[in-house]
Short mmCIF file of C-alpha atoms in Angstrom, two decimals:
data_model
loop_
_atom_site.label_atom_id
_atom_site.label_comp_id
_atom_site.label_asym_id
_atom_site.label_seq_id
_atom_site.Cartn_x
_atom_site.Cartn_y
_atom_site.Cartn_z
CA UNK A 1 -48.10 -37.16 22.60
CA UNK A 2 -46.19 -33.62 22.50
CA UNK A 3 -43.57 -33.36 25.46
CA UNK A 4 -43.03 -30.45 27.29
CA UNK A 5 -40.34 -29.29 29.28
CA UNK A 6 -41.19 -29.46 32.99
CA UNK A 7 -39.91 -26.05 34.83
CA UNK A 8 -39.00 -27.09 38.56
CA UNK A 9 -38.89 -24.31 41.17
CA UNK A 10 -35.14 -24.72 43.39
CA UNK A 11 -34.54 -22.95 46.24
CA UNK A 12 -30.62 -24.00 46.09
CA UNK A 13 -28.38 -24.07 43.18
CA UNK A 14 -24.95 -25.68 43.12
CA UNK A 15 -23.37 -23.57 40.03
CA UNK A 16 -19.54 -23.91 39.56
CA UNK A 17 -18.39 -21.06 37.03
CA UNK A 18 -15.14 -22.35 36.19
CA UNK A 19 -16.75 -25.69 35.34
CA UNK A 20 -18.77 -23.81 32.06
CA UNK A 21 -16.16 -22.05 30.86
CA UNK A 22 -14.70 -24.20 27.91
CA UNK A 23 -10.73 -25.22 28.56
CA UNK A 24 -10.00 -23.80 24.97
CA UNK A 25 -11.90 -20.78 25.06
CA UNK A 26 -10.18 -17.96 24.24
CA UNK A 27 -10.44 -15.72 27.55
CA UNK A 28 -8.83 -18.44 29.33
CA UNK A 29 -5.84 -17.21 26.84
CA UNK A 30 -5.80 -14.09 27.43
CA UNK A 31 -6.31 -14.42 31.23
CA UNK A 32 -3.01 -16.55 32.04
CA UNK A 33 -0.77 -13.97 30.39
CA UNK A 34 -2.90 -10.55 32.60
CA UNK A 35 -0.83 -10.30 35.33
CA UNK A 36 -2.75 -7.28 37.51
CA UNK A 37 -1.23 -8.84 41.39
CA UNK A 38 0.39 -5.45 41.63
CA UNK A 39 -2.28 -3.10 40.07
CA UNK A 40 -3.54 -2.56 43.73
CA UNK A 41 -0.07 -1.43 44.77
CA UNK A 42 0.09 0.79 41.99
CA UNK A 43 -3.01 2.92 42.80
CA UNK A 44 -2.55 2.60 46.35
CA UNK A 45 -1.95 6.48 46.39
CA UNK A 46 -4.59 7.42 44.64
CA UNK A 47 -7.56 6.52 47.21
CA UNK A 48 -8.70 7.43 50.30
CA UNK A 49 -7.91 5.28 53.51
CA UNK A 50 -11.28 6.30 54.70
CA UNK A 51 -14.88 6.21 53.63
CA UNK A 52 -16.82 3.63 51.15
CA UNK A 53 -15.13 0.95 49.57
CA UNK A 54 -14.82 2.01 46.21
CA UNK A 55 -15.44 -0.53 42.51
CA UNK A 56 -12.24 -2.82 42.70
CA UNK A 57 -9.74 -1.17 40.01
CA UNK A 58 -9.17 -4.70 38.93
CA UNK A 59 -12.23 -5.28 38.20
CA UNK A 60 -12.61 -1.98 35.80
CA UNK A 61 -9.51 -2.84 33.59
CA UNK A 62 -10.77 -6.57 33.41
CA UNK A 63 -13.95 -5.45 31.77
CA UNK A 64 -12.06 -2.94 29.31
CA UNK A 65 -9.89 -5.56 28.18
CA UNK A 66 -12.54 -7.70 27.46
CA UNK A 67 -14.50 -4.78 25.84
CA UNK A 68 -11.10 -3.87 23.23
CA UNK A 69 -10.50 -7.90 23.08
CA UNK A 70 -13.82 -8.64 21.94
CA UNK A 71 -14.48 -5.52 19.96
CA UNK A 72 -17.16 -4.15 22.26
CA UNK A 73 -16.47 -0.54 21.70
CA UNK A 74 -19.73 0.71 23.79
CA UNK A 75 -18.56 0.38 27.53
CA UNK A 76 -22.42 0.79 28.03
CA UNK A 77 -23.22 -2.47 25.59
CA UNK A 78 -20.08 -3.55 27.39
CA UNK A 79 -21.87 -3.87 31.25
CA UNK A 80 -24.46 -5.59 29.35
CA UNK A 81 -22.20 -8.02 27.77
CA UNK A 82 -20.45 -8.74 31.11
CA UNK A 83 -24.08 -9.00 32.68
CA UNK A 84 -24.78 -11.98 29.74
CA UNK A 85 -22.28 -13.95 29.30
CA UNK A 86 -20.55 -16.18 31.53
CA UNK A 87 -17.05 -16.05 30.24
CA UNK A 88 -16.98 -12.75 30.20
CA UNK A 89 -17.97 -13.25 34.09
CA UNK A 90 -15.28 -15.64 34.74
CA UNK A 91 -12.52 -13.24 32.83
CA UNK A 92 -13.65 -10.28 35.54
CA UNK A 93 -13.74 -12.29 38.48
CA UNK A 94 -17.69 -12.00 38.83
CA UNK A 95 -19.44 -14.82 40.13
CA UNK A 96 -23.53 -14.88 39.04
CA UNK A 97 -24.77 -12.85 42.57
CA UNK A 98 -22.31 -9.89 42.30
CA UNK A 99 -23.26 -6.76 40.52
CA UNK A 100 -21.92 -5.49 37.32
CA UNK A 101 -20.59 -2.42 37.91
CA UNK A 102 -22.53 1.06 36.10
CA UNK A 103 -21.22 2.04 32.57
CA UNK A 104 -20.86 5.57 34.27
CA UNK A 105 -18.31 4.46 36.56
CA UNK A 106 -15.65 4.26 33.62
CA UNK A 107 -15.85 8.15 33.03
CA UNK A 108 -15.22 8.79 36.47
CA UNK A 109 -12.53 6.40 36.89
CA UNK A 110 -10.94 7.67 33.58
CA UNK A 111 -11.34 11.43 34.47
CA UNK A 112 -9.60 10.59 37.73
CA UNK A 113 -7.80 8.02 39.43
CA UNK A 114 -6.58 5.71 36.30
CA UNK A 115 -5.48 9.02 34.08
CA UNK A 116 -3.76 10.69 37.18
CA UNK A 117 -1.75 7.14 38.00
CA UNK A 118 -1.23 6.67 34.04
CA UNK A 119 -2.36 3.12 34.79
CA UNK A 120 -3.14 1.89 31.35
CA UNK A 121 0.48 2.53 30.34
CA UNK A 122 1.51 0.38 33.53
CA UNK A 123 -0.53 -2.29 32.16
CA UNK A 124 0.45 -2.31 28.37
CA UNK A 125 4.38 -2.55 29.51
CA UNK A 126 3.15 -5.60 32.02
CA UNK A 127 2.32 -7.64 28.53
CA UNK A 128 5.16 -6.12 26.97
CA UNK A 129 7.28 -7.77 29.52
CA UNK A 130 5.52 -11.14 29.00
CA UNK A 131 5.98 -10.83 25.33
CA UNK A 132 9.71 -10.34 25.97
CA UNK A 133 9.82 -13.43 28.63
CA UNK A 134 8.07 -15.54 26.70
CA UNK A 135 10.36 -14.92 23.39
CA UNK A 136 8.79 -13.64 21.27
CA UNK A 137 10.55 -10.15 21.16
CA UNK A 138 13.78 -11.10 19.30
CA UNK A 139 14.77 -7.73 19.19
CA UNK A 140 16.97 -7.09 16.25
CA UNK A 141 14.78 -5.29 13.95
CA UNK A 142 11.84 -3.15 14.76
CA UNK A 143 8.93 -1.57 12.16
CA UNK A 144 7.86 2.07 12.52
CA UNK A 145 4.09 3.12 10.66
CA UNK A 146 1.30 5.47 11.85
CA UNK A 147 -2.80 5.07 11.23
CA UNK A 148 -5.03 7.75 10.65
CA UNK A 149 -8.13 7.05 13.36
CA UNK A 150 -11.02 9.54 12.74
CA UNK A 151 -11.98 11.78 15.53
CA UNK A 152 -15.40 12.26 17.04
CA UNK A 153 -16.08 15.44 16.03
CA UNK A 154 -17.97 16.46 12.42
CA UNK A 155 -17.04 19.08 9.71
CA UNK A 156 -19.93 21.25 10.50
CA UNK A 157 -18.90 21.70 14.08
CA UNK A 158 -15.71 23.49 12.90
CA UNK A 159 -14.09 26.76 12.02
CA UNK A 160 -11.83 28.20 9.01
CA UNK A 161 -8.20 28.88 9.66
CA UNK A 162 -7.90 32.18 11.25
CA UNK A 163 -11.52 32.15 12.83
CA UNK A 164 -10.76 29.99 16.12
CA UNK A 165 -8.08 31.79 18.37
CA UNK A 166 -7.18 29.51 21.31
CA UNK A 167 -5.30 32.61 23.43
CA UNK A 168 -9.57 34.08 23.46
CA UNK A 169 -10.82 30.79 25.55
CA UNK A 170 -11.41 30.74 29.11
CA UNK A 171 -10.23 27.36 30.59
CA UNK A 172 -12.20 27.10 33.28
CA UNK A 173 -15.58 27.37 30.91
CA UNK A 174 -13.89 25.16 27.85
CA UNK A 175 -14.73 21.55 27.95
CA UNK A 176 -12.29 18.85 28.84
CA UNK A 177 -11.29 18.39 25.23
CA UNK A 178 -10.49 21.69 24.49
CA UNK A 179 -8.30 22.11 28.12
CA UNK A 180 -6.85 19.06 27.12
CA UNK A 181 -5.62 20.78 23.92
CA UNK A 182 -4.41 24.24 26.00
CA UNK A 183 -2.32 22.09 28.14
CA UNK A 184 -0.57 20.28 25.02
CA UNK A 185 0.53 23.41 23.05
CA UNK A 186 3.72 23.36 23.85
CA UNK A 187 4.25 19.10 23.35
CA UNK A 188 5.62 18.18 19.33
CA UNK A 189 2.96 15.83 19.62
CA UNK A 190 0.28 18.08 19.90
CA UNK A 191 0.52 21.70 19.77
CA UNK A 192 4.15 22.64 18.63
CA UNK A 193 4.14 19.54 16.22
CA UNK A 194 4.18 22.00 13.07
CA UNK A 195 3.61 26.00 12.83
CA UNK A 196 1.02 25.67 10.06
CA UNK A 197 -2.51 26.05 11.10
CA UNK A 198 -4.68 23.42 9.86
CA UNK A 199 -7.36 24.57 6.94
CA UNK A 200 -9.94 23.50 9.65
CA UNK A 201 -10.55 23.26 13.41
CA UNK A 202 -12.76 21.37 15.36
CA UNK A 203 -14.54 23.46 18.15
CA UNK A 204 -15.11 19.78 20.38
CA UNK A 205 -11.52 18.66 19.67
CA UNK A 206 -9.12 21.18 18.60
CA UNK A 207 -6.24 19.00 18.45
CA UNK A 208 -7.52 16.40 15.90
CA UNK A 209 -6.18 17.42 12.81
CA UNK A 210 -7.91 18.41 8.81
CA UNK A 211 -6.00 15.81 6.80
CA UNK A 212 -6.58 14.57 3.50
CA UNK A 213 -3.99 11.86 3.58
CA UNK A 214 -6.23 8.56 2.41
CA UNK A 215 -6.31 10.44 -0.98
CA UNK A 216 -10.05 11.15 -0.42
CA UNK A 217 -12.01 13.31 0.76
CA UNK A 218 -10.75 15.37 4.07
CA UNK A 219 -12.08 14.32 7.88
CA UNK A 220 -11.11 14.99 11.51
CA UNK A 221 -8.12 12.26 12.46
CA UNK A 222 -5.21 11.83 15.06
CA UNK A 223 -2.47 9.50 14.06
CA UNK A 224 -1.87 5.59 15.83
CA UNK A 225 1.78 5.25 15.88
CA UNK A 226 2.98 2.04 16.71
CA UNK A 227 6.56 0.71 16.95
CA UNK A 228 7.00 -2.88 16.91
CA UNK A 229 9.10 -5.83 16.55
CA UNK A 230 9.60 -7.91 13.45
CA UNK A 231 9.88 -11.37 14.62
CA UNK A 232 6.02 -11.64 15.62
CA UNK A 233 4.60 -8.24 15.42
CA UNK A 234 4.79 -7.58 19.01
CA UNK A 235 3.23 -3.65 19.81
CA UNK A 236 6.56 -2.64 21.81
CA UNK A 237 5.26 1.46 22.19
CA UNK A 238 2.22 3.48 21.25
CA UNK A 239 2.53 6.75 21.03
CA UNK A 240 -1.07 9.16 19.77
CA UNK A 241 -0.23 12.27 17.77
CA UNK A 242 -1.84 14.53 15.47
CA UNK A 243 -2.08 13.70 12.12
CA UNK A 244 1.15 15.77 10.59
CA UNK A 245 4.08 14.10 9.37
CA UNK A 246 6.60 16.17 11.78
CA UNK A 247 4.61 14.85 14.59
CA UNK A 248 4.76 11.48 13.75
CA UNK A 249 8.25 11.39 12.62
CA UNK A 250 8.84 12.74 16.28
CA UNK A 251 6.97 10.20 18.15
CA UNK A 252 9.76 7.64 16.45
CA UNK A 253 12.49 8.97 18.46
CA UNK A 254 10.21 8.83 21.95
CA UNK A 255 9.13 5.36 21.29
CA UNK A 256 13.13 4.33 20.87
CA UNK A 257 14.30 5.76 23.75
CA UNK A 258 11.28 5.06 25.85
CA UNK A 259 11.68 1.37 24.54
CA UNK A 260 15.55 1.09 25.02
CA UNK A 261 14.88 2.73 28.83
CA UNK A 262 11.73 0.40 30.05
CA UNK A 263 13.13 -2.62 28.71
CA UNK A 264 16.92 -1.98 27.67
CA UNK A 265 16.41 -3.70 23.71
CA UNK A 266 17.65 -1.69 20.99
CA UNK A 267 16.73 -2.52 17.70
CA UNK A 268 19.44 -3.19 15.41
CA UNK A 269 17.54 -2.18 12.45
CA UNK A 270 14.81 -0.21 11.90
CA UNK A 271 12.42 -0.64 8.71
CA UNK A 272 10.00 2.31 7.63
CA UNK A 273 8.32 4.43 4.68
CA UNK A 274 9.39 7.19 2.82
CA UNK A 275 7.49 9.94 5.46
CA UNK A 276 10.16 9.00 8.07
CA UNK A 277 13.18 9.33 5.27
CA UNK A 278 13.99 13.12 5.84
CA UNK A 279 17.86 13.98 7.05
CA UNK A 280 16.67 15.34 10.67
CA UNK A 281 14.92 11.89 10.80
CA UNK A 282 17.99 9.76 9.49
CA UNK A 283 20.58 12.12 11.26
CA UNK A 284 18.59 11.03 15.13
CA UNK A 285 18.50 7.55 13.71
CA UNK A 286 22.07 6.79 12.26
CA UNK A 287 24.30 8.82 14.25
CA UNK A 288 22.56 9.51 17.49
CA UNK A 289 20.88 6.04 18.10
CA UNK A 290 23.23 3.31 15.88
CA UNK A 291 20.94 2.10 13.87
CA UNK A 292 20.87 0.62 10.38
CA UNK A 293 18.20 2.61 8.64
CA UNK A 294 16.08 0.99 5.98
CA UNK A 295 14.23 4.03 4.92
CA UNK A 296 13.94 5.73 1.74
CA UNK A 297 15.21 8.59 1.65
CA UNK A 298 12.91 11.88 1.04
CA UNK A 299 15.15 12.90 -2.05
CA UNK A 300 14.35 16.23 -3.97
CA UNK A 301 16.81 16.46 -6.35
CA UNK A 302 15.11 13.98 -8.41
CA UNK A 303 14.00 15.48 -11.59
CA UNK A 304 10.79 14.81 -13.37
CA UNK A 305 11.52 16.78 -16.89
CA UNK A 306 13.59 14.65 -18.19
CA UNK A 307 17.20 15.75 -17.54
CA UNK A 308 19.65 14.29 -15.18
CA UNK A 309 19.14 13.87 -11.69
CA UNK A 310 21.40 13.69 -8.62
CA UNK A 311 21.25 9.94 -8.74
CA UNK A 312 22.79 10.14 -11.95
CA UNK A 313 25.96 11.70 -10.66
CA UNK A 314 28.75 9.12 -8.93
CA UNK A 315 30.04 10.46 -5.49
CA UNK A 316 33.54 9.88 -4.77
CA UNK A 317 34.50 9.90 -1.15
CA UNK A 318 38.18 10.01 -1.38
CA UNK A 319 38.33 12.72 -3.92
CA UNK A 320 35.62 14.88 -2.73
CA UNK A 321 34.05 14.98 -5.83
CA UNK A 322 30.85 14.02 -7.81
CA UNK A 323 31.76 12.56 -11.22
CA UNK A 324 29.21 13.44 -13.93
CA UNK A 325 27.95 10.29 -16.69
CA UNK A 326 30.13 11.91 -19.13
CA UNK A 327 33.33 11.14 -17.07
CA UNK A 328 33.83 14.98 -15.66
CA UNK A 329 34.10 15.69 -12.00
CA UNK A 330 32.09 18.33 -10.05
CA UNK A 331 34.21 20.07 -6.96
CA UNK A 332 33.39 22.32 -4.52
CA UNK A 333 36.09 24.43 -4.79
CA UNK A 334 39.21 24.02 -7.64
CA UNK A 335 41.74 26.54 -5.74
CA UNK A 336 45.02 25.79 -4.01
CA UNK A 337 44.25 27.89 -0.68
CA UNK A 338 46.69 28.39 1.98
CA UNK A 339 43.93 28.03 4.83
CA UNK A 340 43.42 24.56 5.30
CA UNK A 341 40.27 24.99 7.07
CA UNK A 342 39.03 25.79 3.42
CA UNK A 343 40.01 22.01 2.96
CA UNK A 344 38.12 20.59 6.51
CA UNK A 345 36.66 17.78 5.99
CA UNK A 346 33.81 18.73 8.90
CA UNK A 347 30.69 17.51 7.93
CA UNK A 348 28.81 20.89 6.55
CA UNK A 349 26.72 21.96 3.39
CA UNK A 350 28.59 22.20 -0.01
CA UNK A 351 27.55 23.13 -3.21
CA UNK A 352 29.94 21.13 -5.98
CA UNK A 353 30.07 22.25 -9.80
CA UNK A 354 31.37 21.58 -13.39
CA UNK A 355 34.21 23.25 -14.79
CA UNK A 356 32.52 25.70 -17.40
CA UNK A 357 35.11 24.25 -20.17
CA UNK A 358 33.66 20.73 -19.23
CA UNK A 359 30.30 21.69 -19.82
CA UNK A 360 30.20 23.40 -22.89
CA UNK A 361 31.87 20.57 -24.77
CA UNK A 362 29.60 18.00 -23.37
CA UNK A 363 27.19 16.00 -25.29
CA UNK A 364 25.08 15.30 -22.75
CA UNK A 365 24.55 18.99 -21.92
CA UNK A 366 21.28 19.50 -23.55
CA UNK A 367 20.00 16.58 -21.24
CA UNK A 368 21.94 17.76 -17.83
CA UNK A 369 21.89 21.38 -17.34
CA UNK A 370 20.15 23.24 -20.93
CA UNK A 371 19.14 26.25 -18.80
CA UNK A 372 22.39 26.51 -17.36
CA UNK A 373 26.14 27.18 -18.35
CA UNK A 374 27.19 24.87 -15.86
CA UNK A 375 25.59 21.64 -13.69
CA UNK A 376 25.91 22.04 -10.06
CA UNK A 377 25.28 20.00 -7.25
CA UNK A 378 23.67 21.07 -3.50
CA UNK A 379 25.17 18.29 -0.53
CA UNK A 380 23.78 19.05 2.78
CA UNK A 381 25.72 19.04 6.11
CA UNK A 382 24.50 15.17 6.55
CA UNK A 383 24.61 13.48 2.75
CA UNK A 384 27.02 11.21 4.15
CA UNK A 385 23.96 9.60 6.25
CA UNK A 386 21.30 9.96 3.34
CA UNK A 387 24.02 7.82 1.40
CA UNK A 388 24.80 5.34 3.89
CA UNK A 389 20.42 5.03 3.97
CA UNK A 390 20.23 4.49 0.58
CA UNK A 391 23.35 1.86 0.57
CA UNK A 392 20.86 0.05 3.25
CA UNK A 393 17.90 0.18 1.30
CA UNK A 394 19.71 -1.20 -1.91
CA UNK A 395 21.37 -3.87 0.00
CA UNK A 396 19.76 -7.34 -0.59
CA UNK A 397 18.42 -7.18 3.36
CA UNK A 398 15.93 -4.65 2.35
CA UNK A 399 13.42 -7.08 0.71
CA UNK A 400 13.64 -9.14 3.61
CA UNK A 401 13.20 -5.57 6.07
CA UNK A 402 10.31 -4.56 3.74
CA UNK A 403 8.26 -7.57 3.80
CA UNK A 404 8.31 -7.73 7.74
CA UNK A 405 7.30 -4.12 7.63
CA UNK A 406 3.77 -5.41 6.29
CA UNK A 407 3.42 -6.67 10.27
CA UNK A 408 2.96 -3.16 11.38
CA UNK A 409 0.19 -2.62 8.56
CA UNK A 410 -1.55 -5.82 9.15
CA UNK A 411 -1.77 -4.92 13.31
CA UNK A 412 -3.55 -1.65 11.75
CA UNK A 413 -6.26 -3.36 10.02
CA UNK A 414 -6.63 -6.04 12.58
CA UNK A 415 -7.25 -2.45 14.61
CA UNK A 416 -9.76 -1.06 12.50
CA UNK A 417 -11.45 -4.52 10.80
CA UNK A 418 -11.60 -6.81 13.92
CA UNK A 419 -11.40 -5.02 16.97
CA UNK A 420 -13.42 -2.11 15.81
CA UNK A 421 -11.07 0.93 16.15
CA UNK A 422 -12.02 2.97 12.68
CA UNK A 423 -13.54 6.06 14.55
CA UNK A 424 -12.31 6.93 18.44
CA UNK A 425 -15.09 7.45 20.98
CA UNK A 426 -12.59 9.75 23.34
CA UNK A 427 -11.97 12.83 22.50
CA UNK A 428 -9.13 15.27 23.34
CA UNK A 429 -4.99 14.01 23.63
CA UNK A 430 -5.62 12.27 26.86
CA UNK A 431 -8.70 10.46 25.66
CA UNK A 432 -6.94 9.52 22.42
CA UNK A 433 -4.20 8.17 24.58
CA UNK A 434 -6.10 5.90 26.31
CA UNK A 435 -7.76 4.15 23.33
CA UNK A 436 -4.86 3.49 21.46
CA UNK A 437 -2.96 2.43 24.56
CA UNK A 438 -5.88 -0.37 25.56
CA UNK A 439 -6.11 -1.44 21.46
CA UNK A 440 -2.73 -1.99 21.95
CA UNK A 441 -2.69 -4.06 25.17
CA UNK A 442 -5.50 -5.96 23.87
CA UNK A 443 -3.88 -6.62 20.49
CA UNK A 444 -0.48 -8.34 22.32
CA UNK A 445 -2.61 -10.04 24.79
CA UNK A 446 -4.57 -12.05 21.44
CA UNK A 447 -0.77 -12.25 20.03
CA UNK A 448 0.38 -14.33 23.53
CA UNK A 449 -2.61 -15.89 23.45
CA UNK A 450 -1.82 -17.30 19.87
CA UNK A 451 1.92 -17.59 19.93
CA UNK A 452 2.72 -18.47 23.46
CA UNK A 453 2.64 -21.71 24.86
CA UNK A 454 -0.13 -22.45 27.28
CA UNK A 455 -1.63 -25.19 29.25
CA UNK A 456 -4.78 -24.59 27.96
CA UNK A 457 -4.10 -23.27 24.38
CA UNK A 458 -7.17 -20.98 22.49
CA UNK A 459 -8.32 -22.32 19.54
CA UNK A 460 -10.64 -19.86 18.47
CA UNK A 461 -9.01 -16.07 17.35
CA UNK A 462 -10.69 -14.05 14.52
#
């Protein structure tokens, strides 16, 4: 005889949330290291003591940290998903009979009271703070690396360089995008970040920038910069630029300082690429911020035809001199002058050369300068910090710095592969912001959530 399920009509249901929500389940993570008992406090200023009671803030960033943890990048999928599931309920502090809040309300709330209060940046230091108290910010040596993000804006919705003057637009009938670009001009970030005017601008978001950097074929982009620490990969700051290499070079320094004031570490070390090598770069590194640079350096007197470069040539300190391969020493100036300033040892731009004698009678000549009667040698007003960079980087400790460097890259394509962030839904600086700033939150609450101990550990992470 074939059974069938018997549906009985309740009027009463005894339902205990917390009692289907698996002890191991990975929300239950993520939810004992959120710490939002101050968030209230926090936005305090920003609403009215009178009128309707408005959707508990709370409540809001639960749901996009569940959205950016889970890889829901739709916030309207996103009220459906909270609608659905029951963990996702018992994350947000929803029991079955209350009302999932309208995917419109997220707009308004991002527009307004959470961009105004800068709340999202409140939040992200929160975790950073648990990271660091629950040790797994060692804070010796920190990793610097960008990510190009594509921007929502197409090709065809764009104009050639020269065609789009921003002094012509009217703010007031300019969407938010494009105000959000007038009012950044003057940040290195944004506006000022370099004087050259990008081949192509978009009209919707006129501070994403034309770059052709992945080697293929040019798109719409802003940059992900993250700094982070070594020991576990911990996000420490997260800083959105455009996609130049002055820019995010620049948004190095801000993270460090920004780091060393909100939480008083500062790195003993700091491991990059070659785009961060450049003397301004090493100069704000070395001298101005003590730390141990394992960069390459940006070097262009390496030659490619053949004939001696710079890294051929043997500085000697003590002498002031460069000695050449053949044994000969270049000098900056072979006079005995009565001015001893000639003779300063301040730290300015020299150019050192061959004796002309030396040169002539050299057999290497044809392979060092055969243009010239003499070889010569530029040294900025810094050398002395490119040289100390490159002693770092051909120390032994730089395999050991380069490897953990890979933790910054890996973070990016967890970004992009697992929690979905390959193409940004916001547009403009401030909506750019905000993205990277909840990826980031939501990456170091699935690192705690991993790493940390817990009473009730997760066993499931992607």
């Amino acid at each position: 005889m074939l059974g069938r399920q018997k549906v009985h009509a309740r009027l009463f249901y005894e339902f205990d949330l917390e009692t289907h929500i698996p002890s191991d389940h990975f929300l239950r993570g993520i939810d004992g290291f959120l710490d939002l008992t101050d968030l209230h406090e926090e936005l305090r200023g920003f609403y009215s003591h009178t009128g309707r009671p408005s959707i508990d803030p709370e409540l809001m960033i639960r749901m996009l940290v569940v959205g950016y943890v889970m890889g829901v990048r739709s916030e309207r999928r996103l009220c459906q998903e909270v609608h659905l599931n029951l963990a996702y309920r018992w994350f947000c502090r929803l029991g079955l009979e209350d009302k999932v809040p309208d995917h419109s309300s997220f707009s308004k709330l991002r527009h307004g009271k959470f961009r105004e209060s800068d709340i999202f940046r409140h939040v992200f230091e929160r975790v950073v703070a648990q990271c660091i108290a629950d040790g797994l910010v060692g804070g010796q040596g920190f990793a610097v690396d960008a990510s190009l993000i594509s921007a929502d804006v197409q090709k065809q919705s764009s104009s050639r360089q020269g065609d789009w003057d921003a002094s012509t637009i009217d703010p007031a009938e300019a969407p938010r995008a494009v105000r959000e670009y007038l009012d950044t001009l003057d940040e290195e970030a944004f506006g000022a970040a370099t004087p050259v005017k990008p081949k192509f601008t978009a009209h919707a978001d006129p501070a994403s920038q034309w770059t052709a950097a992945r080697k293929g074929p040019a798109f719409f982009a802003y940059s992900d910069n993250y700094l982070i620490d070594t020991d576990h990969g911990i996000i420490m700051d997260i800083e959105a630029t455009r996609s130049v290499r002055q820019a995010e070079v620049g948004s190095t320094l801000t993270m460090l300082d920004r780091t060393a004031e909100r939480f008083d570490i500062r790195p003993d070390w700091l491991v990059a690429d070659t785009a961060y090598g450049s003397e301004e770069s090493l100069v704000e590194i070395v001298l101005k911020r003590r730390i141990l640079p394992f960069i390459p350096v940006i070097d262009k007197g390496e030659r490619t035809d053949g004939t001696l470069s710079r890294s051929d040539f043997t500085w000697d300190e003590e002498n002031d001199r460069y000695i050449c391969p053949d044994g000969k020493d270049l000098r900056h100036t072979r006079r005995n002058y009565s001015d001893p300033e000639r003779f300063s040892t301040e730290m300015k731009p020299r150019r050192y050369r061959a004796a002309k004698a030396d040169c002539q009678a050299c057999p290497l000549k044809a392979k060092c300068c055969p243009n010239n009667e003499t070889r010569s040698l530029q040294r900025g007003k810094y050398e002395i910090v490119r040289d100390f960079a490159r002693t770092c980087t051909a120390s032994a400790f730089n395999e050991t710095a380069s490897r953990r460097r890979k933790k910054v890259e890996m973070l990016f394509a967890h970004l992009k592969r697992i929690l979905g962030l390959s193409r940004l839904r916001l547009r403009g600086p401030l909506g750019v912001k905000d993205e990277f700033t909840l990826a980031a939150i939501a990456q170091n609450l699935r690192k705690l959530a991993k790493l940390a101990p817990m009473n009730t550990p997760a066993t499931w992470i992607a």
